[in-house]
Amino acid sequence: MKLFFYNTLTRKIEEFRVKTSKIAKLYTCGPTVYHYAHIGNLRTYIFEDLLRRTLQVFGYKVIHVMNITDVGHLESDEDSGDDKIILSALREKKTPLDIARYYENFFLKDCNSLNLLKPTIICRASEHIEEIQYMIHQLIDKNYAYIIDGNVYFDVARFNNYSQLSRAKLHDLSSNSRVDFDHRKKNQKDFVLWFSNSKFQNQIMRWDSPWGRGFPGWHIECSAMATKYLGEYIDIHCGGVDHIPVHHTNEIAQSDACFNHQCVNFWMHGEFLILDKNKMSKSKNNFLTLTNLKEYGFDPAHYRYLCLGTHYRSQMLFNFESLKMAKSTLESLKNRIIDWKSELKNKNADKSIAGKKKEYLNRFYAALSYDLNIPTILSVLWEFVKDGEISVNDKLSLINEFDLILGLGLTEHIKPELSEYLIQLIKKREELRKQKKWNCSDKIRQEIENSGVMLKDTENGTDWYLKY
Ligand code: AMP
Ligand code: ZN
């Protein structure tokens, strides 16, 4: 079965093709780590996780790269405003590096608790200054960038089709009132690649460069790191819709100018989460975090379930009523799974009407393959859950398949009976872990997982569940 996705570049749903057979190279723009991620940001990362899981289920090996912006992102998405990380450092009386590492850690914990698959590579801007400077050099050599007063700017007029992604009219771009006037720019649409002469003369995170001691502009980090880890042909690049007009538009200009061809095939964007009719925004301080939701008695999985109900290209209005509904729906699903499991133990498994399971699976794949139609998948799931013509055994196996994508940890509720051998292995591994013999305990974990059983270390010892 083929995959089809909406490509923002062409504004069409297109068949997904990769450059290298069965390998999908995916780049997702990561967080600017100056504050906690809000649930709007997390919605975008959930969409990207659904995409990644879909590619895997369709047999692709996914190389997934995500950046961490720990330097150089100014308050506005343009080149104006204050530096977000410095502002937080002043507010919290910490160094910019402490701020960046603290919020990065917190973000990664949030991702883990939402059951997001970890990117193959997570890369920090501050650790790629050499690659960033190398790319700037190339852009200068090719005449796409100019140096003035210690700053390096990308010359937008030199790049054909600058508005291809945003489809903005040129005069809309130049008359953007949010951008501070910069007399050094040839054209006010030009954007900064390197700042050594910015208003932040006391910027702590600075590096030497041929253009002066300074720091990179925001957009160049993604171009430099994406091409470092994925090469000059990238299959999919994602982010939230706010990245279309500036950040991704500038990324395309930089990368395509540097390599003389189109670097990214598919651009996919997640729509916004809206709170009380307003865009949820870290810089405006009107946001909720996953920690806030936990304080109100919700699990991360409840929020994930809520997000699954809205297609990634539609705006999602957040309110606690719908979150409550998501919670009770998910909990009732988990209870059913537990009931089915005990039914299986207590009586002989019933039989499904022939072909029923296959039919549900076909509908699942069809919805998934056509631009990630997860809301339809949820309704198919509830149909088979309530279907009396399909056996409990088949329901459990369908739950397994569906949860490969939904990522709700539903299979954790399908606890298999273990052989005495595996039980002893788990005990032995627990002993080794107490003695901090990590290599040996990891080998045993591998052996257990090879038999189809996944382990989960909890405060009360090791638990297990069926492998996806
Ligand atoms: P940032 O940390 O601000 O760079 O944002 C991280 C990711 O969250 C980016 O992909 C943004 O496009 C996305 N994002 C920001 N605000 C929202 C929102 N309200 N709803 C959904 N995604 C968002
Ligand atoms: Zn980016």
Coordinates of C-alpha atoms and ligand atoms in Angstrom, one line a residue:
M1 CA 0.0 0.0 0.0
K2 CA 1.3 3.5 -0.9
L3 CA 1.5 6.5 1.5
F4 CA 0.0 9.9 0.7
F5 CA 0.8 13.1 2.6
Y6 CA -0.2 16.7 2.2
N7 CA 2.9 18.6 1.1
T8 CA 2.8 22.3 2.1
L9 CA 5.3 23.1 -0.7
T10 CA 2.8 22.1 -3.4
R11 CA -0.4 22.5 -1.3
K12 CA -1.4 19.0 -2.6
I13 CA -1.8 15.5 -1.2
E14 CA 1.0 13.6 -3.0
E15 CA 2.3 10.1 -3.0
F16 CA 5.2 9.8 -0.7
R17 CA 8.5 8.7 -2.3
V18 CA 11.9 8.4 -0.8
K19 CA 15.3 9.1 -2.3
T20 CA 16.9 5.9 -0.9
S21 CA 14.9 2.7 -1.0
K22 CA 13.0 2.0 2.2
I23 CA 14.9 4.7 4.2
A24 CA 13.0 7.7 5.3
K25 CA 15.0 10.7 6.3
L26 CA 13.0 12.9 8.7
Y27 CA 13.9 16.2 10.2
T28 CA 11.7 17.8 12.8
C29 CA 12.4 21.3 14.2
G30 CA 12.9 21.0 17.9
P31 CA 12.3 23.3 20.8
T32 CA 13.9 26.6 21.8
V33 CA 14.8 25.7 25.3
Y34 CA 14.1 28.9 27.3
H35 CA 10.9 27.8 29.0
Y36 CA 8.8 24.7 29.5
A37 CA 7.2 23.2 26.4
H38 CA 3.5 24.0 26.4
I39 CA 0.8 21.6 25.3
G40 CA 0.6 23.3 22.0
N41 CA 4.2 22.6 21.3
L42 CA 3.6 19.0 22.4
R43 CA 0.7 18.7 20.0
T44 CA 3.2 19.3 17.2
Y45 CA 5.6 16.7 18.5
I46 CA 2.7 14.2 18.9
F47 CA 1.8 14.7 15.2
E48 CA 5.5 14.1 14.3
D49 CA 5.5 11.0 16.4
L50 CA 2.4 9.7 14.5
L51 CA 4.2 10.4 11.2
R52 CA 7.3 8.6 12.3
R53 CA 5.3 5.5 13.6
T54 CA 3.4 5.4 10.3
L55 CA 6.6 5.4 8.3
Q56 CA 7.9 2.5 10.4
V57 CA 4.6 0.5 10.2
F58 CA 4.9 0.9 6.4
G59 CA 8.3 -0.7 6.5
Y60 CA 10.6 2.3 6.3
K61 CA 13.8 2.5 8.4
V62 CA 13.4 6.1 9.7
I63 CA 16.4 8.3 10.5
H64 CA 14.9 11.0 12.6
V65 CA 16.9 14.1 13.5
M66 CA 15.7 16.8 15.9
N67 CA 17.5 20.0 16.9
I68 CA 17.6 21.8 20.2
T69 CA 17.8 25.5 19.8
D70 CA 20.0 26.6 22.7
V71 CA 21.4 29.8 21.2
G72 CA 20.5 32.6 18.9
H73 CA 16.7 32.5 18.8
L74 CA 15.3 36.0 19.1
E75 CA 12.0 36.8 20.6
S76 CA 10.2 37.4 17.3
D77 CA 10.4 34.7 14.6
E78 CA 12.0 37.4 12.5
D79 CA 15.5 38.8 13.5
S80 CA 14.1 41.4 15.9
G81 CA 13.2 41.4 19.5
D82 CA 15.2 40.1 22.4
D83 CA 17.1 36.8 22.8
K84 CA 14.7 34.3 24.4
I85 CA 17.3 32.4 26.3
I86 CA 19.0 35.5 27.7
L87 CA 15.7 36.9 28.8
S88 CA 15.0 33.7 30.8
A89 CA 18.5 33.7 32.2
L90 CA 18.0 37.2 33.6
R91 CA 14.5 36.3 34.9
E92 CA 15.8 33.2 36.7
K93 CA 19.2 34.5 37.6
K94 CA 21.0 31.6 35.9
T95 CA 23.5 31.3 33.1
P96 CA 22.1 30.9 29.5
L97 CA 23.6 27.4 29.4
D98 CA 22.0 26.3 32.7
I99 CA 18.7 27.6 31.4
A100 CA 19.1 25.7 28.1
R101 CA 20.1 22.4 29.7
Y102 CA 17.4 22.6 32.3
Y103 CA 14.5 23.1 29.9
E104 CA 16.0 20.6 27.4
N105 CA 15.9 17.9 30.1
F106 CA 12.4 18.8 31.1
F107 CA 11.3 18.7 27.4
L108 CA 12.8 15.3 26.9
K109 CA 11.0 14.0 30.0
D110 CA 7.7 15.4 28.7
C111 CA 8.3 13.6 25.3
N112 CA 9.1 10.4 27.1
S113 CA 6.0 10.5 29.2
L114 CA 3.9 11.1 26.1
N115 CA 5.4 8.0 24.6
L116 CA 7.1 9.8 21.8
L117 CA 9.7 7.7 20.0
K118 CA 13.1 9.2 20.7
P119 CA 14.8 10.8 17.6
T120 CA 17.7 8.9 16.2
I121 CA 19.8 12.0 16.7
I122 CA 19.1 15.0 18.9
C123 CA 21.6 17.8 18.1
R124 CA 22.2 21.1 19.8
A125 CA 22.9 24.3 17.9
S126 CA 25.6 25.4 20.3
E127 CA 27.6 22.2 19.5
H128 CA 27.5 22.7 15.7
I129 CA 29.0 26.1 15.4
E130 CA 31.7 24.8 13.0
E131 CA 29.1 23.3 10.6
I132 CA 27.1 26.5 10.8
Q133 CA 30.1 28.6 10.0
Y134 CA 31.1 26.3 7.1
M135 CA 27.6 26.7 5.6
I136 CA 27.8 30.5 6.0
H137 CA 31.2 30.5 4.2
Q138 CA 29.7 28.6 1.3
L139 CA 26.8 31.0 1.0
I140 CA 29.2 34.0 1.0
D141 CA 31.4 32.3 -1.6
K142 CA 28.3 31.7 -3.8
N143 CA 27.3 35.3 -3.4
Y144 CA 24.1 34.5 -1.6
A145 CA 25.3 36.2 1.6
Y146 CA 27.0 39.5 2.3
I147 CA 29.0 40.8 5.3
I148 CA 28.4 44.2 6.8
D149 CA 29.5 45.6 10.1
G150 CA 30.4 42.2 11.5
N151 CA 27.0 40.7 10.6
V152 CA 26.3 38.2 7.8
Y153 CA 23.0 38.5 6.0
F154 CA 21.3 36.2 3.5
D155 CA 20.5 38.2 0.3
V156 CA 17.0 37.2 -0.4
A157 CA 16.9 38.9 -3.8
R158 CA 19.6 36.5 -5.0
F159 CA 17.4 33.5 -4.4
N160 CA 14.7 32.7 -7.0
N161 CA 11.4 31.6 -5.7
Y162 CA 12.0 32.8 -2.1
S163 CA 8.2 32.7 -1.4
Q164 CA 7.6 29.2 -2.8
L165 CA 6.7 27.7 0.6
S166 CA 4.9 30.7 2.1
R167 CA 3.3 31.9 -1.1
A168 CA 3.5 35.4 0.5
K169 CA 3.5 38.4 -1.9
L170 CA 6.9 40.1 -1.8
H171 CA 5.4 43.4 -0.6
D172 CA 3.7 41.5 2.3
L173 CA 7.2 40.3 3.4
S174 CA 8.8 43.7 3.1
S175 CA 6.1 45.6 4.9
N176 CA 6.1 43.3 7.9
S177 CA 5.8 45.8 10.8
R178 CA 7.0 43.3 13.4
V179 CA 10.6 43.4 11.9
D180 CA 12.7 46.2 13.4
F181 CA 14.2 48.3 10.7
D182 CA 17.9 47.3 10.2
H183 CA 19.8 49.9 8.2
R184 CA 22.6 47.4 7.4
K185 CA 20.3 45.2 5.3
K186 CA 20.2 45.7 1.5
N187 CA 16.6 44.6 1.7
Q188 CA 14.5 44.4 4.9
K189 CA 13.6 40.8 3.9
D190 CA 17.2 39.7 4.3
F191 CA 17.9 37.6 7.4
V192 CA 20.8 37.2 9.6
L193 CA 23.2 34.2 9.3
W194 CA 25.8 35.5 11.8
F195 CA 25.6 38.2 14.4
S196 CA 28.7 39.7 15.8
N197 CA 27.3 43.2 16.0
S198 CA 24.0 42.8 17.5
K199 CA 22.3 44.8 20.3
F200 CA 23.3 41.9 22.7
Q201 CA 26.9 43.0 23.2
N202 CA 26.9 41.1 26.6
Q203 CA 25.7 37.8 25.0
I204 CA 27.6 35.1 26.9
M205 CA 27.3 32.3 24.3
R206 CA 29.6 33.7 21.6
W207 CA 32.2 32.1 19.3
D208 CA 35.1 33.4 17.2
S209 CA 34.4 33.7 13.5
P210 CA 36.0 35.4 10.5
W211 CA 33.2 38.0 10.7
G212 CA 33.7 38.8 14.4
R213 CA 33.0 37.1 17.7
G214 CA 29.3 36.3 17.8
F215 CA 26.6 33.8 17.4
P216 CA 24.5 32.3 14.6
G217 CA 21.1 33.5 13.4
W218 CA 18.3 31.0 14.2
H219 CA 17.4 29.5 10.8
I220 CA 20.9 28.5 9.8
E221 CA 21.2 25.9 12.6
C222 CA 18.5 23.7 11.1
S223 CA 20.0 23.9 7.5
A224 CA 23.5 23.0 8.8
M225 CA 22.4 20.2 11.2
A226 CA 19.8 18.7 8.8
T227 CA 22.3 18.3 6.0
K228 CA 25.1 17.2 8.3
Y229 CA 23.1 14.2 9.6
L230 CA 20.8 13.5 6.7
G231 CA 22.8 14.6 3.7
E232 CA 21.6 17.0 1.0
Y233 CA 18.4 15.1 0.2
I234 CA 15.9 15.0 3.0
D235 CA 12.6 13.2 2.6
I236 CA 10.4 15.0 5.1
H237 CA 10.8 18.1 7.1
C238 CA 8.2 19.1 9.8
G239 CA 7.2 21.7 12.3
G240 CA 4.2 23.8 13.3
V241 CA 2.4 26.0 10.8
D242 CA 4.0 29.1 12.3
H243 CA 7.3 28.0 10.8
I244 CA 6.0 28.3 7.2
P245 CA 6.4 32.0 6.5
V246 CA 9.8 32.6 8.0
H247 CA 11.8 29.8 9.6
H248 CA 11.2 27.2 6.9
T249 CA 11.1 29.7 4.1
N250 CA 14.6 30.8 5.2
E251 CA 15.8 27.2 5.7
I252 CA 14.8 26.4 2.1
A253 CA 16.6 29.5 0.8
Q254 CA 19.8 28.6 2.7
S255 CA 20.0 24.9 2.0
D256 CA 18.9 25.0 -1.7
A257 CA 21.3 27.9 -2.4
C258 CA 24.1 26.0 -0.7
F259 CA 23.6 22.7 -2.6
N260 CA 22.2 24.1 -5.9
H261 CA 19.1 21.9 -5.8
Q262 CA 15.9 21.3 -3.8
C263 CA 17.0 19.6 -0.5
V264 CA 13.7 18.7 1.1
N265 CA 11.0 16.8 -0.8
F266 CA 8.0 16.9 1.6
W267 CA 7.2 19.8 4.0
M268 CA 4.6 18.8 6.6
H269 CA 3.1 21.2 9.2
G270 CA 1.0 20.6 12.2
E271 CA -1.8 23.1 12.9
F272 CA -2.0 25.0 16.2
L273 CA -3.6 24.2 19.5
I274 CA -5.7 27.2 20.5
L275 CA -6.5 28.2 24.1
D276 CA -9.4 30.4 24.7
K277 CA -9.4 31.7 21.1
N278 CA -5.8 32.6 21.4
K279 CA -2.7 31.0 20.0
M280 CA -0.9 29.3 22.9
S281 CA 2.5 30.9 23.2
K282 CA 5.5 30.7 25.5
S283 CA 6.5 34.3 24.8
K284 CA 3.0 35.6 25.6
N285 CA 2.9 33.5 28.8
N286 CA -0.6 32.2 28.1
F287 CA 0.1 28.5 28.2
L288 CA -0.5 25.2 29.9
T289 CA 2.2 22.5 30.4
L290 CA 2.0 18.8 30.8
T291 CA 2.8 19.3 34.5
N292 CA -0.2 21.6 34.8
L293 CA -2.4 18.8 33.4
K294 CA -0.9 16.3 35.8
E295 CA -1.7 18.7 38.7
Y296 CA -5.3 18.6 37.5
G297 CA -5.3 14.8 37.6
F298 CA -4.7 13.9 34.0
D299 CA -2.1 11.5 32.7
P300 CA 0.0 12.4 29.6
A301 CA -1.8 9.5 27.8
H302 CA -5.1 11.3 28.3
Y303 CA -3.7 14.3 26.5
R304 CA -2.2 12.1 23.8
Y305 CA -5.6 10.5 23.3
L306 CA -7.2 13.9 23.1
C307 CA -4.8 15.0 20.3
L308 CA -5.5 11.9 18.3
G309 CA -9.1 13.0 17.9
T310 CA -8.2 16.0 15.7
H311 CA -6.5 15.7 12.4
Y312 CA -3.1 17.3 12.4
R313 CA -4.0 19.8 9.7
S314 CA -7.0 21.2 11.7
Q315 CA -6.8 23.6 14.6
M316 CA -7.6 22.1 17.9
L317 CA -9.4 24.1 20.6
F318 CA -8.3 23.0 24.0
N319 CA -10.6 22.9 27.0
F320 CA -10.8 20.8 30.1
E321 CA -14.2 19.4 29.2
S322 CA -12.9 17.6 26.2
L323 CA -9.8 16.5 28.1
K324 CA -12.0 14.9 30.8
M325 CA -13.9 13.1 28.1
A326 CA -10.7 11.8 26.6
K327 CA -9.6 10.6 30.0
S328 CA -12.8 8.6 30.6
T329 CA -12.9 7.2 27.1
L330 CA -9.3 6.0 27.3
E331 CA -9.8 4.6 30.8
S332 CA -12.9 2.6 29.7
L333 CA -10.9 1.2 26.8
K334 CA -8.1 0.1 29.1
N335 CA -10.7 -1.6 31.4
R336 CA -12.2 -3.4 28.4
I337 CA -8.7 -4.7 27.5
I338 CA -8.3 -6.0 31.1
D339 CA -11.7 -7.7 30.9
W340 CA -10.9 -9.3 27.5
K341 CA -7.7 -10.6 29.0
S342 CA -9.4 -12.3 31.9
E343 CA -12.2 -13.6 29.5
L344 CA -9.4 -15.3 27.5
K345 CA -8.1 -17.0 30.7
N346 CA -11.5 -18.2 31.9
K347 CA -13.2 -19.6 28.9
N348 CA -12.3 -21.0 25.5
A349 CA -11.7 -18.2 23.0
D350 CA -14.8 -17.6 20.8
K351 CA -14.5 -17.4 17.0
S352 CA -14.8 -14.3 14.7
I353 CA -16.9 -14.1 11.6
A354 CA -14.5 -15.0 8.8
G355 CA -12.7 -12.0 7.3
K356 CA -13.8 -9.5 10.0
K357 CA -10.4 -8.9 11.5
K358 CA -8.9 -8.4 8.1
E359 CA -11.6 -5.9 7.2
Y360 CA -10.8 -3.8 10.2
L361 CA -7.1 -3.9 9.5
N362 CA -7.7 -2.8 5.9
R363 CA -9.7 0.2 7.1
F364 CA -6.9 1.0 9.5
Y365 CA -4.2 1.0 6.9
A366 CA -6.4 2.9 4.4
A367 CA -7.0 5.7 6.9
L368 CA -3.4 5.8 8.0
S369 CA -2.0 5.9 4.5
Y370 CA -4.1 8.8 3.4
D371 CA -2.5 11.8 5.2
L372 CA -2.5 10.2 8.7
N373 CA -6.2 10.1 9.3
I374 CA -6.0 9.2 12.9
P375 CA -9.5 10.4 13.9
T376 CA -10.9 7.8 11.5
I377 CA -8.7 5.2 13.0
L378 CA -10.1 5.9 16.4
S379 CA -13.6 5.4 15.2
V380 CA -12.6 2.1 13.5
L381 CA -11.1 1.1 16.8
W382 CA -14.4 1.8 18.7
E383 CA -16.3 -0.1 16.1
F384 CA -14.4 -3.3 16.6
V385 CA -14.3 -2.8 20.4
K386 CA -18.1 -3.0 20.3
D387 CA -18.4 -5.6 17.6
G388 CA -20.0 -8.8 18.8
E389 CA -19.0 -10.7 15.7
I390 CA -15.3 -10.6 16.4
S391 CA -13.5 -12.7 19.0
V392 CA -11.7 -11.4 22.1
N393 CA -8.5 -12.9 20.8
D394 CA -8.8 -10.9 17.5
K395 CA -9.7 -7.8 19.4
L396 CA -6.5 -8.1 21.4
S397 CA -4.5 -8.6 18.4
L398 CA -6.1 -5.6 16.6
I399 CA -5.4 -3.5 19.7
N400 CA -1.7 -4.5 19.3
E401 CA -1.6 -3.4 15.7
F402 CA -3.5 -0.1 16.2
D403 CA -1.4 0.8 19.2
L404 CA 1.8 0.7 17.1
I405 CA 0.5 4.0 15.8
L406 CA -1.7 5.3 18.6
G407 CA 1.2 4.9 21.1
L408 CA -1.2 4.8 24.1
G409 CA 0.6 2.0 25.8
L410 CA -2.5 -0.2 25.4
T411 CA -0.4 -3.4 25.0
E412 CA 0.9 -2.8 28.5
H413 CA -2.5 -3.9 29.6
I414 CA -2.2 -7.2 27.7
K415 CA 0.0 -8.9 30.2
P416 CA 1.2 -12.3 28.9
E417 CA 1.7 -15.4 31.1
L418 CA 5.4 -16.0 31.3
S419 CA 7.3 -19.3 31.3
E420 CA 9.2 -20.2 34.4
Y421 CA 12.4 -19.7 32.5
L422 CA 11.5 -16.1 31.6
I423 CA 10.4 -15.4 35.2
Q424 CA 13.8 -16.6 36.5
L425 CA 15.6 -14.4 33.9
I426 CA 13.7 -11.4 35.1
K427 CA 14.6 -12.1 38.7
K428 CA 18.3 -12.6 37.7
R429 CA 18.2 -9.3 35.8
E430 CA 16.8 -7.5 38.8
E431 CA 19.6 -8.8 41.0
L432 CA 22.2 -7.7 38.5
R433 CA 20.7 -4.2 38.3
K434 CA 20.9 -3.9 42.1
Q435 CA 24.6 -4.8 41.8
K436 CA 24.8 -2.1 39.0
K437 CA 26.1 -4.7 36.6
W438 CA 24.5 -2.9 33.7
N439 CA 26.2 -4.8 30.8
C440 CA 25.0 -8.2 32.1
S441 CA 21.5 -7.0 32.9
D442 CA 21.2 -5.4 29.4
K443 CA 22.1 -8.7 27.8
I444 CA 19.4 -10.4 29.7
R445 CA 16.9 -7.7 28.8
Q446 CA 17.8 -8.3 25.2
E447 CA 17.3 -12.0 25.5
I448 CA 13.8 -11.5 27.1
E449 CA 12.8 -8.9 24.5
N450 CA 13.8 -11.2 21.7
S451 CA 11.2 -13.5 22.9
G452 CA 8.5 -10.9 22.4
V453 CA 8.1 -9.6 25.9
M454 CA 9.0 -6.0 26.8
L455 CA 10.2 -5.0 30.3
K456 CA 9.4 -1.9 32.3
D457 CA 11.3 -1.0 35.4
T458 CA 9.0 0.5 38.0
E459 CA 9.3 1.6 41.6
N460 CA 7.8 -1.8 42.6
G461 CA 10.1 -4.0 40.5
T462 CA 10.1 -5.1 36.9
D463 CA 6.8 -5.3 35.0
W464 CA 6.3 -6.8 31.5
Y465 CA 4.0 -6.5 28.6
L466 CA 3.7 -7.8 25.0
K467 CA 6.0 -6.3 22.4
Y468 CA 4.3 -4.1 19.9
Ligands
AMP1 P1 9.4 26.6 19.8 O1 9.9 25.9 21.0 O2 8.7 27.8 20.1 O3 10.4 26.7 18.7 O4 8.2 25.6 19.2 C1 8.4 24.2 19.1 C2 7.4 23.6 18.1 O5 6.0 23.9 18.6 C3 7.5 24.2 16.7 O6 7.3 23.2 15.7 C4 6.3 25.2 16.7 O7 5.8 25.4 15.3 C5 5.3 24.5 17.5 N1 4.2 25.3 18.1 C6 4.4 26.5 18.7 N2 3.2 26.9 19.3 C7 2.3 26.0 19.0 C8 0.8 25.8 19.2 N3 0.1 26.7 19.9 N4 0.2 24.7 18.8 C9 0.9 23.8 18.1 N5 2.2 23.8 17.8 C10 2.9 24.9 18.3
ZN2 ZN 14.1 24.5 12.3

